[in-house]
Amino acid sequence: MNHGPTTPFAQHLHAEKYRAPGESFDEAMNRIAAALTDGSREQFDELRTILRDQRFMPAGRIQAAVGAPKKVTPYNCFVSGTIADSFVDGKGSIMARATEAASTMRMGGGIGYDFSTLRPRGAKIRKLGSSSSGPISFMAIYDSICKCIASSGHRRGAQMGVLRVDHPDIEEFIHAKQNSDKLTGFNISIGITDDFMRSVENGDTFALTWRGEVYSEIDAAALWEKIMRSTWDYAEPGVLFIDAINDKNNLRYCETIAATNPCGEQPLPPYGACLLGSFNLTKYILHLRDGSHDGGGTMVAFDWEQFKADIKPVVRAMDRVIDIATYPLFEQEQEAHNKRRMGLGITGLANAGEALGYRYGSREFLDFEEMVLMYLRDLAYYASSDLAEELGSFPAFDADKFLDGPFAQDFPPILRVAIKENGLRNSHLISIAPTGTISLCADNVSSGIEPVFSKRLTRTVQTEDGPLEVELVDYGLATWGVEPTECLDVTAEEHLAVLLAAQRYTDSSVSKTCNVNPDMPWSEFKALYMDAWKGGAKGCTTFNPGGKRMGILKAAAPEGGSCEIDPTTGRSDCQ
């Protein structure tokens, strides 16, 4: 029986990205299952079946690294240690962190940074009797390193640069990527505070400060207008609601978060790292005729029992990655072992929901989404609690402080009791990541929680004989004949509703692009971000296909930087 990708494009892509030369898909899944189980034949068979059926797809780094002889990290994403306000002096200096970033990217890891710790442009450097050139100038150093890593034959680097909205250089940061040739190795996002959003609402002034010194008072609404205009035209900077990220963090009692991984679904502390993987919901669609999961007949149900049964072995396997992983830096290993983060998510949501008859973004679709994520959240935490009883809790675990957090307060009472009695193996378990490549490797299922962008797309494949254009047909249409709701037929309100439903059940964050219609009224576009903040989102990203970014993307081929943005869909691909 053939397992895994079935279309020639998906087969080619999976082999190219995740397998050794000559390694078959089944051999790769055997390799991963053997590495992520403890020698038990029952555990091996159970996990191998899940992987071979593509019911759960570990992120690409795990598929490429685990059990393989090549020395790369299975972690997709990291956040840098805190960058000290010093060019070369001390372990945490700008250049020291740049060296650590190089080590991280050489081993396949993407990395995020908070540049708010660096003094603004023009600030005095007393030791040198000179003035600072500001954080945006120093970002260029990291940008160059990222390009060098890629050009030397390593995996394309991915970086996220964050600056707080109250930093005096925020306006320069807003405009930093409104070009085709600067900071191309970065995605950039602004750390938006609740104080700033309230100032926008109330029409107040807002102080730009650094280390307690007020540099200027600005009109908050005017600055917000500049941020919104840049996101409309250039899809950057992204918006991170940094106070919500910290207030709702399971570990708010022992860490402060200032940055995220390159695609934003993983807010992480200094040296934080996270493992990613997604359940492929299309594989749980049942058919009337023969009860199969792979096409034919009339769709009647989602296989809830199989989905629920798969969660526990996946949690155990992903937890094992933490112990067998190669880490670029010792500090990253320490941080990972101390908190044992992972980020389990879903992909194929649009295909699965619409196969069941629920239009993307409809009330029925949202109910289905919430039920999937509620089961994933609850059963993942149950599994982690069971693992803690067997293997011990993560070292930073404090039951009372953990259960006092906003996310844990929504757990069912019986789960809270289990965590109190048995502990918890992992500090975080749920994350909704972009799944561009692994979704393509599953025969082009809808990516993450996104709608289908287009039922047919043309993509260029690089082959030994040169570039080849292939047509990609949406999985739901190709497999079941289900006409998808295409992306631009989804309203902004529906996009946001899907995002907020996911965030409710996600302990980390959600990577989702709200694709907006170029004819959308300006007031409605700005309201989308305000509603995201009020609704409890930890971040918001939009893409306007009529914006200026389209010309930049088409004119400048990616040069080994950031999460590559598809100029057709506007989506970034971090997996």
Coordinates of C-alpha atoms in Angstrom, one line a residue:
M1 CA 0.0 0.0 0.0
N2 CA 1.2 3.5 -0.9
H3 CA 1.4 6.0 1.9
G4 CA 2.0 9.7 2.1
P5 CA 1.9 12.1 -0.9
T6 CA 0.2 10.9 -4.0
T7 CA 0.5 13.7 -6.5
P8 CA 3.8 14.0 -8.4
F9 CA 4.4 17.6 -7.1
A10 CA 3.8 16.6 -3.4
Q11 CA 6.0 13.5 -3.8
H12 CA 8.8 15.6 -5.3
L13 CA 8.5 18.3 -2.7
H14 CA 8.6 15.9 0.3
A15 CA 11.6 14.1 -1.1
E16 CA 13.4 17.3 -1.8
K17 CA 12.7 19.0 1.6
Y18 CA 12.6 16.2 4.2
R19 CA 14.3 13.0 3.0
A20 CA 17.8 11.8 2.4
P21 CA 18.7 10.9 -1.2
G22 CA 17.0 7.6 -2.1
E23 CA 14.9 7.5 1.1
S24 CA 11.3 6.6 0.4
F25 CA 8.4 8.2 2.3
D26 CA 7.8 5.0 4.3
E27 CA 11.4 4.7 5.2
A28 CA 11.4 8.3 6.4
M29 CA 8.4 7.7 8.6
N30 CA 10.0 4.5 10.0
R31 CA 13.1 6.6 10.8
I32 CA 11.0 9.2 12.7
A33 CA 8.8 6.7 14.5
A34 CA 11.8 4.7 15.6
A35 CA 13.6 7.8 17.0
L36 CA 10.5 9.1 18.8
T37 CA 9.5 5.9 20.6
D38 CA 11.2 4.2 23.5
G39 CA 11.6 0.8 22.0
S40 CA 8.1 -0.4 22.5
R41 CA 6.8 -2.2 19.4
E42 CA 3.2 -1.0 20.2
Q43 CA 4.3 2.6 20.5
F44 CA 6.3 2.4 17.3
D45 CA 3.5 0.8 15.3
E46 CA 0.9 3.3 16.6
L47 CA 3.1 6.4 15.8
R48 CA 4.3 5.0 12.4
T49 CA 0.6 4.5 11.3
I50 CA -0.3 8.1 12.3
L51 CA 2.8 9.4 10.4
R52 CA 2.4 7.3 7.3
D53 CA -1.3 8.2 7.0
Q54 CA -0.3 11.9 7.4
R55 CA -2.9 12.2 10.1
F56 CA -0.2 14.1 12.0
M57 CA 2.6 15.9 10.2
P58 CA 5.6 17.1 12.3
A59 CA 7.1 20.3 11.1
G60 CA 9.6 20.0 8.3
R61 CA 12.6 20.4 10.7
I62 CA 11.5 17.4 12.7
Q63 CA 11.0 15.3 9.5
A64 CA 14.4 16.3 8.2
A65 CA 16.4 16.0 11.4
V66 CA 15.0 13.3 13.6
G67 CA 16.9 10.0 13.3
A68 CA 18.9 11.4 10.4
P69 CA 22.8 11.5 10.3
K70 CA 22.8 15.2 9.3
K71 CA 23.5 17.5 12.2
V72 CA 20.6 19.9 12.1
T73 CA 18.1 21.0 14.7
P74 CA 14.5 19.7 14.7
Y75 CA 13.4 23.0 16.1
N76 CA 11.8 25.4 13.7
C77 CA 12.0 28.5 15.8
F78 CA 13.9 30.3 18.5
V79 CA 14.1 33.7 20.0
S80 CA 17.4 35.4 20.6
G81 CA 18.9 36.1 24.0
T82 CA 18.2 39.7 25.2
I83 CA 20.4 42.1 23.1
A84 CA 22.4 44.4 25.3
D85 CA 22.8 48.0 24.4
S86 CA 26.5 47.5 23.5
F87 CA 28.1 46.9 20.2
V88 CA 30.9 44.4 21.2
D89 CA 31.3 44.6 25.0
G90 CA 29.9 41.7 27.0
K91 CA 28.3 38.3 26.3
G92 CA 25.0 39.8 25.3
S93 CA 26.3 42.5 23.0
I94 CA 24.9 43.2 19.5
M95 CA 27.8 41.3 17.9
A96 CA 27.7 38.4 20.4
R97 CA 24.0 37.9 19.7
A98 CA 24.7 38.1 16.0
T99 CA 27.2 35.3 16.3
E100 CA 24.6 33.2 18.2
A101 CA 22.1 33.9 15.5
A102 CA 24.5 32.7 12.9
S103 CA 25.0 29.4 14.8
T104 CA 21.2 29.0 15.1
M105 CA 20.5 29.6 11.4
R106 CA 23.3 27.4 10.2
M107 CA 21.6 24.5 11.9
G108 CA 18.2 25.3 10.3
G109 CA 16.5 27.4 13.0
G110 CA 14.6 30.6 12.4
I111 CA 15.0 33.3 15.1
G112 CA 13.3 36.3 16.5
Y113 CA 14.7 39.4 18.2
D114 CA 13.5 42.3 20.3
F115 CA 15.5 45.3 19.2
S116 CA 13.7 47.6 21.7
T117 CA 16.6 47.2 24.1
L118 CA 18.9 49.3 21.8
R119 CA 19.1 53.1 22.3
P120 CA 17.4 55.2 19.7
R121 CA 19.1 57.0 16.8
G122 CA 20.9 60.1 17.9
A123 CA 21.2 59.1 21.6
K124 CA 24.6 59.8 23.2
I125 CA 27.2 57.1 23.7
R126 CA 29.2 58.7 26.5
K127 CA 32.0 56.2 26.5
L128 CA 32.8 57.0 22.8
G129 CA 31.7 60.6 22.7
S130 CA 29.4 59.8 19.8
S131 CA 25.8 59.1 18.9
S132 CA 23.9 55.9 18.3
S133 CA 22.8 55.0 14.8
G134 CA 19.7 53.3 16.3
P135 CA 18.3 49.7 16.3
I136 CA 17.2 49.6 12.6
S137 CA 20.9 50.2 11.5
F138 CA 22.0 47.2 13.6
M139 CA 19.3 45.0 12.2
A140 CA 21.2 45.3 8.9
I141 CA 24.1 43.3 10.5
Y142 CA 21.7 40.4 11.2
D143 CA 20.2 40.7 7.8
S144 CA 23.6 40.3 6.2
I145 CA 24.4 37.2 8.3
C146 CA 21.1 35.6 7.3
K147 CA 21.9 36.1 3.6
C148 CA 25.4 34.7 4.1
I149 CA 24.1 31.6 5.8
A150 CA 21.8 30.9 2.8
S151 CA 24.4 31.7 0.2
S152 CA 26.8 29.2 1.8
G153 CA 24.5 26.3 1.1
H154 CA 22.6 26.2 4.3
R155 CA 18.8 26.2 4.7
R156 CA 17.1 29.6 3.9
G157 CA 17.2 31.7 7.1
A158 CA 14.1 33.2 8.7
Q159 CA 14.1 36.1 11.1
M160 CA 11.6 38.2 13.0
G161 CA 12.5 41.7 14.2
V162 CA 10.3 43.3 16.9
L163 CA 10.3 46.9 18.1
R164 CA 7.9 48.2 20.8
V165 CA 5.4 50.8 19.8
D166 CA 6.8 53.1 22.5
H167 CA 10.4 53.1 21.2
P168 CA 11.5 56.5 19.9
D169 CA 12.5 55.0 16.6
I170 CA 9.1 53.5 15.9
E171 CA 8.4 55.6 12.8
E172 CA 11.7 54.7 11.2
F173 CA 10.8 51.0 11.9
I174 CA 7.4 51.3 10.3
H175 CA 9.0 52.4 7.0
A176 CA 12.0 50.0 7.2
K177 CA 10.8 47.5 4.7
Q178 CA 8.9 49.7 2.2
N179 CA 11.5 48.8 -0.4
S180 CA 12.8 45.8 -2.3
D181 CA 16.3 45.5 -1.0
K182 CA 16.5 46.3 2.7
L183 CA 16.0 43.9 5.6
T184 CA 14.9 41.2 3.1
G185 CA 16.0 38.6 5.7
F186 CA 13.4 39.8 8.2
N187 CA 9.7 39.8 8.9
I188 CA 9.0 42.7 11.2
S189 CA 6.4 43.3 13.8
I190 CA 5.5 46.0 16.3
G191 CA 5.0 45.2 20.0
I192 CA 1.7 47.0 20.6
T193 CA 0.8 47.8 24.2
D194 CA -2.6 48.1 25.8
D195 CA -1.7 51.7 26.8
F196 CA -1.1 52.6 23.2
M197 CA -4.4 51.0 22.0
R198 CA -6.3 52.9 24.7
S199 CA -4.6 56.1 23.7
V200 CA -5.7 55.5 20.1
E201 CA -9.3 54.9 21.3
N202 CA -9.4 57.9 23.4
G203 CA -7.6 60.3 21.1
D204 CA -4.8 60.8 23.6
T205 CA -1.1 61.6 23.2
F206 CA 1.4 58.8 23.8
A207 CA 5.0 59.0 25.1
L208 CA 7.9 57.5 23.2
T209 CA 10.4 56.4 25.8
W210 CA 13.6 54.5 26.3
R211 CA 14.9 53.4 29.7
G212 CA 12.4 55.7 31.4
E213 CA 13.4 58.8 29.5
V214 CA 10.6 60.5 27.5
Y215 CA 11.9 61.4 24.0
S216 CA 8.7 62.8 22.7
E217 CA 4.9 62.9 23.0
I218 CA 3.1 61.9 19.8
D219 CA -0.5 61.7 18.7
A220 CA -1.4 58.0 19.2
A221 CA -4.1 58.0 16.5
A222 CA -1.7 59.5 13.9
L223 CA 0.9 56.9 14.7
W224 CA -1.7 54.2 14.4
E225 CA -2.7 55.6 11.0
K226 CA 0.9 55.2 9.8
I227 CA 1.1 51.6 11.1
M228 CA -2.2 50.7 9.4
R229 CA -1.2 52.4 6.1
S230 CA 2.0 50.4 6.0
T231 CA 0.2 47.1 6.7
W232 CA -2.3 48.0 4.0
D233 CA 0.3 48.8 1.4
Y234 CA 3.2 46.5 2.3
A235 CA 1.7 43.8 4.6
E236 CA 4.3 44.8 7.2
P237 CA 4.9 45.5 10.0
G238 CA 2.8 42.9 11.6
V239 CA 1.0 43.7 14.9
L240 CA 1.8 41.8 18.1
F241 CA -0.4 42.6 21.1
I242 CA 2.5 42.2 23.5
D243 CA 0.6 42.8 26.8
A244 CA -1.9 40.1 25.8
I245 CA 1.0 37.8 25.0
N246 CA 2.4 38.2 28.5
D247 CA -0.9 38.4 30.5
K248 CA -2.1 35.2 29.0
N249 CA 1.2 33.3 29.1
N250 CA 1.1 30.1 31.1
L251 CA 4.5 31.0 32.5
R252 CA 3.8 34.6 33.3
Y253 CA 5.1 33.9 36.8
C254 CA 8.6 33.1 35.6
E255 CA 9.3 34.7 32.2
T256 CA 8.7 37.9 30.2
I257 CA 8.2 37.7 26.4
A258 CA 9.3 40.5 24.1
A259 CA 9.5 38.7 20.7
T260 CA 8.2 35.8 18.6
N261 CA 9.4 33.3 16.1
P262 CA 9.5 34.4 12.4
C263 CA 5.9 33.7 11.7
G264 CA 4.5 34.9 15.0
E265 CA 2.7 31.8 16.3
Q266 CA 5.3 31.3 19.0
P267 CA 5.8 34.1 21.5
L268 CA 9.0 33.0 23.3
P269 CA 11.3 34.2 26.1
P270 CA 15.0 34.8 25.6
Y271 CA 16.6 31.6 24.2
G272 CA 13.1 30.1 23.9
A273 CA 12.5 27.3 21.4
C274 CA 9.5 25.4 20.2
L275 CA 8.6 22.3 18.3
L276 CA 5.8 22.4 15.8
G277 CA 3.5 19.9 14.1
S278 CA -0.1 19.8 12.8
F279 CA -2.9 17.3 12.7
N280 CA -4.2 17.0 9.1
L281 CA -8.0 17.2 9.5
T282 CA -8.7 16.0 6.0
K283 CA -7.6 12.5 7.1
Y284 CA -10.4 12.3 9.6
I285 CA -13.2 12.8 7.1
L286 CA -15.3 9.6 6.9
H287 CA -17.3 8.4 3.8
L288 CA -20.7 6.7 3.8
R289 CA -19.9 4.0 1.2
D290 CA -17.0 2.2 2.9
G291 CA -16.0 4.2 6.0
S292 CA -12.7 5.1 4.4
H293 CA -10.8 8.4 4.8
D294 CA -9.4 8.8 1.3
G295 CA -12.2 9.6 -1.1
G296 CA -15.4 8.4 -2.7
G297 CA -18.9 8.1 -1.3
T298 CA -20.8 10.7 0.6
M299 CA -19.2 12.5 3.5
V300 CA -21.2 12.1 6.6
A301 CA -18.9 12.6 9.6
F302 CA -15.6 13.6 11.1
D303 CA -13.9 10.7 12.8
W304 CA -13.8 12.2 16.3
E305 CA -12.7 8.9 18.0
Q306 CA -9.7 8.5 15.7
F307 CA -8.7 12.2 16.2
K308 CA -8.9 11.9 19.9
A309 CA -7.0 8.6 20.0
D310 CA -4.1 10.1 18.0
I311 CA -3.4 13.0 20.4
K312 CA -1.8 11.1 23.2
P313 CA 0.8 9.2 21.2
V314 CA 1.7 12.4 19.4
V315 CA 2.3 14.3 22.6
R316 CA 4.6 11.6 23.9
A317 CA 6.5 11.5 20.6
M318 CA 6.9 15.3 20.4
D319 CA 8.0 15.4 24.1
R320 CA 10.7 12.9 23.2
V321 CA 12.1 15.3 20.5
I322 CA 13.1 17.7 23.3
D323 CA 15.5 15.1 24.8
I324 CA 17.1 13.8 21.6
A325 CA 17.4 17.1 19.8
T326 CA 20.6 18.8 18.7
Y327 CA 20.6 22.4 19.8
P328 CA 22.6 25.2 18.2
L329 CA 23.3 26.8 21.7
F330 CA 23.6 25.4 25.2
E331 CA 21.3 28.2 26.5
Q332 CA 18.6 27.1 24.1
E333 CA 18.9 23.5 25.3
Q334 CA 18.6 24.7 28.9
E335 CA 15.5 26.7 28.2
A336 CA 13.9 23.9 26.2
H337 CA 14.5 21.3 29.0
N338 CA 13.3 23.7 31.7
K339 CA 9.9 24.3 30.1
R340 CA 9.5 21.6 27.5
R341 CA 7.4 23.7 25.1
M342 CA 5.7 22.3 22.0
G343 CA 3.2 23.7 19.6
L344 CA 0.6 21.2 18.2
G345 CA -1.8 22.6 15.7
I346 CA -4.1 21.8 12.8
T347 CA -4.1 22.0 9.0
G348 CA -6.7 21.3 6.4
L349 CA -9.4 23.0 8.5
A350 CA -11.1 24.7 5.5
N351 CA -11.1 21.4 3.5
A352 CA -12.4 19.4 6.3
G353 CA -15.1 21.9 7.4
E354 CA -16.4 22.4 3.9
A355 CA -16.4 18.7 3.2
L356 CA -18.8 18.4 6.1
G357 CA -21.0 21.1 4.5
Y358 CA -19.9 24.2 6.5
R359 CA -19.0 27.3 4.6
Y360 CA -15.7 28.8 5.7
G361 CA -16.3 31.4 8.4
S362 CA -20.0 30.4 9.0
R363 CA -21.4 29.8 12.4
E364 CA -21.4 26.0 11.8
F365 CA -17.8 26.2 10.6
L366 CA -16.7 28.1 13.7
D367 CA -18.5 25.5 15.9
F368 CA -16.6 22.7 14.2
E369 CA -13.3 24.6 14.5
E370 CA -13.9 25.2 18.2
M371 CA -14.8 21.6 18.9
V372 CA -11.6 20.4 17.1
L373 CA -9.4 22.8 19.1
M374 CA -11.2 22.1 22.4
Y375 CA -10.5 18.4 22.0
L376 CA -6.9 19.1 21.0
R377 CA -6.3 21.4 23.9
D378 CA -8.0 19.2 26.6
L379 CA -6.6 15.9 25.4
A380 CA -3.1 17.3 24.8
Y381 CA -3.0 18.6 28.4
Y382 CA -4.4 15.3 29.8
A383 CA -1.6 13.5 27.9
S384 CA 1.0 15.9 29.2
S385 CA -0.3 15.4 32.8
D386 CA -0.1 11.6 32.3
L387 CA 3.5 12.0 31.1
A388 CA 4.3 14.1 34.1
E389 CA 3.1 11.3 36.4
E390 CA 5.4 8.9 34.6
L391 CA 8.4 11.1 33.8
G392 CA 8.1 14.2 35.9
S393 CA 6.9 17.7 35.3
F394 CA 8.8 20.4 33.5
P395 CA 11.3 22.0 36.0
A396 CA 9.7 25.4 36.0
F397 CA 6.2 24.0 36.9
D398 CA 4.4 25.5 39.8
A399 CA 0.9 24.0 40.0
D400 CA -0.8 26.9 41.9
K401 CA 0.7 29.6 39.7
F402 CA 0.1 27.7 36.5
L403 CA -3.5 26.9 37.3
D404 CA -4.1 30.6 38.3
G405 CA -3.3 31.7 34.8
P406 CA -6.1 32.9 32.4
F407 CA -5.7 30.0 29.9
A408 CA -5.7 27.2 32.6
Q409 CA -8.8 28.7 34.3
D410 CA -10.8 27.7 31.2
F411 CA -9.8 24.0 31.6
P412 CA -12.5 21.5 32.6
P413 CA -12.5 20.9 36.4
I414 CA -11.4 17.3 36.0
L415 CA -8.4 18.4 34.0
R416 CA -7.4 21.0 36.5
V417 CA -7.5 18.3 39.2
A418 CA -5.3 16.0 37.1
I419 CA -2.7 18.7 36.6
K420 CA -2.8 19.6 40.4
E421 CA -2.3 16.0 41.3
N422 CA 0.0 14.7 38.6
G423 CA 1.8 17.8 37.4
L424 CA 2.4 18.7 33.8
R425 CA 5.2 17.6 31.4
N426 CA 5.0 20.6 29.0
S427 CA 4.5 24.3 29.7
H428 CA 2.8 24.9 26.4
L429 CA 1.1 22.5 24.0
I430 CA -1.0 24.3 21.3
S431 CA 0.1 26.6 18.5
I432 CA -1.5 27.3 15.1
A433 CA 1.4 27.6 12.7
P434 CA 1.5 28.3 8.9
T435 CA 1.8 25.0 7.2
G436 CA 2.7 25.9 3.7
T437 CA 5.2 23.2 2.7
I438 CA 3.8 20.3 4.8
S439 CA 0.3 21.0 3.5
L440 CA 1.6 21.0 0.0
C441 CA 3.3 17.6 0.8
A442 CA -0.2 16.3 1.8
D443 CA -1.4 16.8 -1.7
N444 CA -2.2 20.5 -1.3
V445 CA -4.6 20.5 1.6
S446 CA -5.8 23.9 2.8
S447 CA -3.0 25.5 4.9
G448 CA -3.4 25.8 8.7
I449 CA -6.7 27.5 9.5
E450 CA -6.7 29.5 6.3
P451 CA -9.4 29.3 3.6
V452 CA -8.4 27.9 0.3
F453 CA -6.7 30.7 -1.6
S454 CA -7.6 29.4 -5.0
K455 CA -9.0 26.1 -6.2
R456 CA -6.3 26.0 -8.9
L457 CA -2.8 27.6 -8.8
T458 CA 0.3 27.3 -10.9
R459 CA 3.6 26.7 -9.2
T460 CA 7.1 26.4 -10.5
V461 CA 9.1 23.4 -9.6
Q462 CA 12.9 23.3 -9.9
T463 CA 13.9 20.0 -11.5
E464 CA 17.2 18.6 -12.8
D465 CA 16.0 19.6 -16.3
G466 CA 15.2 23.1 -15.3
P467 CA 12.0 24.9 -14.0
L468 CA 8.7 23.2 -14.6
E469 CA 5.3 24.7 -14.1
V470 CA 2.7 22.5 -12.5
E471 CA -1.0 23.1 -11.8
L472 CA -2.0 22.5 -8.1
V473 CA -5.6 21.7 -7.5
D474 CA -7.2 22.2 -4.1
Y475 CA -7.3 19.0 -2.1
G476 CA -11.1 19.2 -1.4
L477 CA -11.9 19.7 -5.0
A478 CA -9.5 17.1 -6.3
T479 CA -10.4 14.4 -3.8
W480 CA -14.1 15.0 -3.0
G481 CA -15.3 17.4 -5.7
V482 CA -16.1 20.0 -3.0
E483 CA -16.0 23.5 -4.4
P484 CA -14.1 25.6 -1.8
T485 CA -14.9 29.1 -0.6
E486 CA -11.9 31.0 -2.0
C487 CA -10.0 33.4 0.1
L488 CA -11.2 36.7 -1.3
D489 CA -14.8 35.5 -1.0
V490 CA -14.3 35.4 2.8
T491 CA -15.2 38.6 4.5
A492 CA -12.8 40.3 6.9
E493 CA -15.2 39.7 9.7
E494 CA -15.2 35.9 8.9
H495 CA -11.4 35.9 8.8
L496 CA -11.2 37.5 12.2
A497 CA -13.8 35.2 13.7
V498 CA -11.8 32.2 12.6
L499 CA -8.6 33.8 14.2
L500 CA -10.3 34.6 17.5
A501 CA -11.9 31.1 17.7
A502 CA -8.5 29.6 17.4
Q503 CA -6.8 31.9 19.9
R504 CA -9.4 30.9 22.5
Y505 CA -8.0 27.4 22.6
T506 CA -4.4 28.2 21.9
D507 CA -1.9 28.7 24.7
S508 CA 0.8 30.1 22.4
S509 CA -0.5 32.1 19.4
V510 CA -2.1 31.8 16.0
S511 CA -0.5 32.5 12.7
K512 CA -3.3 33.6 10.3
T513 CA -3.4 36.0 7.4
C514 CA -6.6 38.0 7.0
N515 CA -6.6 38.5 3.3
V516 CA -8.6 41.7 2.6
N517 CA -10.3 43.0 -0.5
P518 CA -8.6 46.0 -2.1
D519 CA -12.0 47.7 -2.2
M520 CA -12.5 47.3 1.6
P521 CA -13.4 50.7 3.2
W522 CA -10.5 52.1 5.1
S523 CA -12.5 52.4 8.3
E524 CA -13.4 48.7 8.2
F525 CA -9.7 47.8 7.7
K526 CA -8.6 49.7 10.7
A527 CA -11.5 48.3 12.7
L528 CA -10.3 44.8 12.0
Y529 CA -7.2 45.4 14.1
M530 CA -9.1 47.1 16.8
D531 CA -11.5 44.3 17.0
A532 CA -8.7 41.8 17.1
W533 CA -7.2 43.5 20.1
K534 CA -10.6 43.7 21.9
G535 CA -11.3 40.1 21.0
G536 CA -8.2 38.8 22.7
A537 CA -5.9 38.1 19.8
K538 CA -2.2 38.0 20.4
G539 CA -1.5 39.4 17.0
C540 CA -3.0 40.2 13.6
T541 CA -1.7 40.1 10.1
T542 CA -3.4 41.2 6.9
F543 CA -2.6 41.0 3.2
N544 CA -4.0 43.3 0.6
P545 CA -3.4 41.9 -2.9
G546 CA -4.0 45.4 -4.3
G547 CA -1.2 46.9 -2.2
K548 CA 2.3 48.0 -3.1
R549 CA 3.8 44.9 -1.6
M550 CA 2.8 42.9 -4.7
G551 CA 5.1 44.8 -7.0
I552 CA 8.0 44.4 -4.5
L553 CA 7.5 40.6 -4.2
K554 CA 7.3 40.1 -7.9
A555 CA 10.3 42.3 -8.6
A556 CA 12.6 40.9 -5.9
A557 CA 13.2 37.1 -5.7
P558 CA 13.7 36.0 -2.1
E559 CA 17.4 36.0 -1.2
G560 CA 17.4 33.5 1.6
G561 CA 15.6 35.6 4.1
S562 CA 12.5 35.8 6.3
C563 CA 9.7 33.4 5.9
E564 CA 9.2 33.4 2.1
I565 CA 6.1 35.3 1.1
D566 CA 4.2 34.0 -1.9
P567 CA 3.3 36.9 -4.1
T568 CA 0.1 35.2 -5.2
T569 CA -1.3 34.4 -1.8
G570 CA 0.6 36.8 0.5
R571 CA 1.3 33.9 2.9
S572 CA 4.6 33.3 4.6
D573 CA 5.9 29.8 4.9
C574 CA 7.8 28.9 8.1
Q575 CA 7.4 25.1 7.9

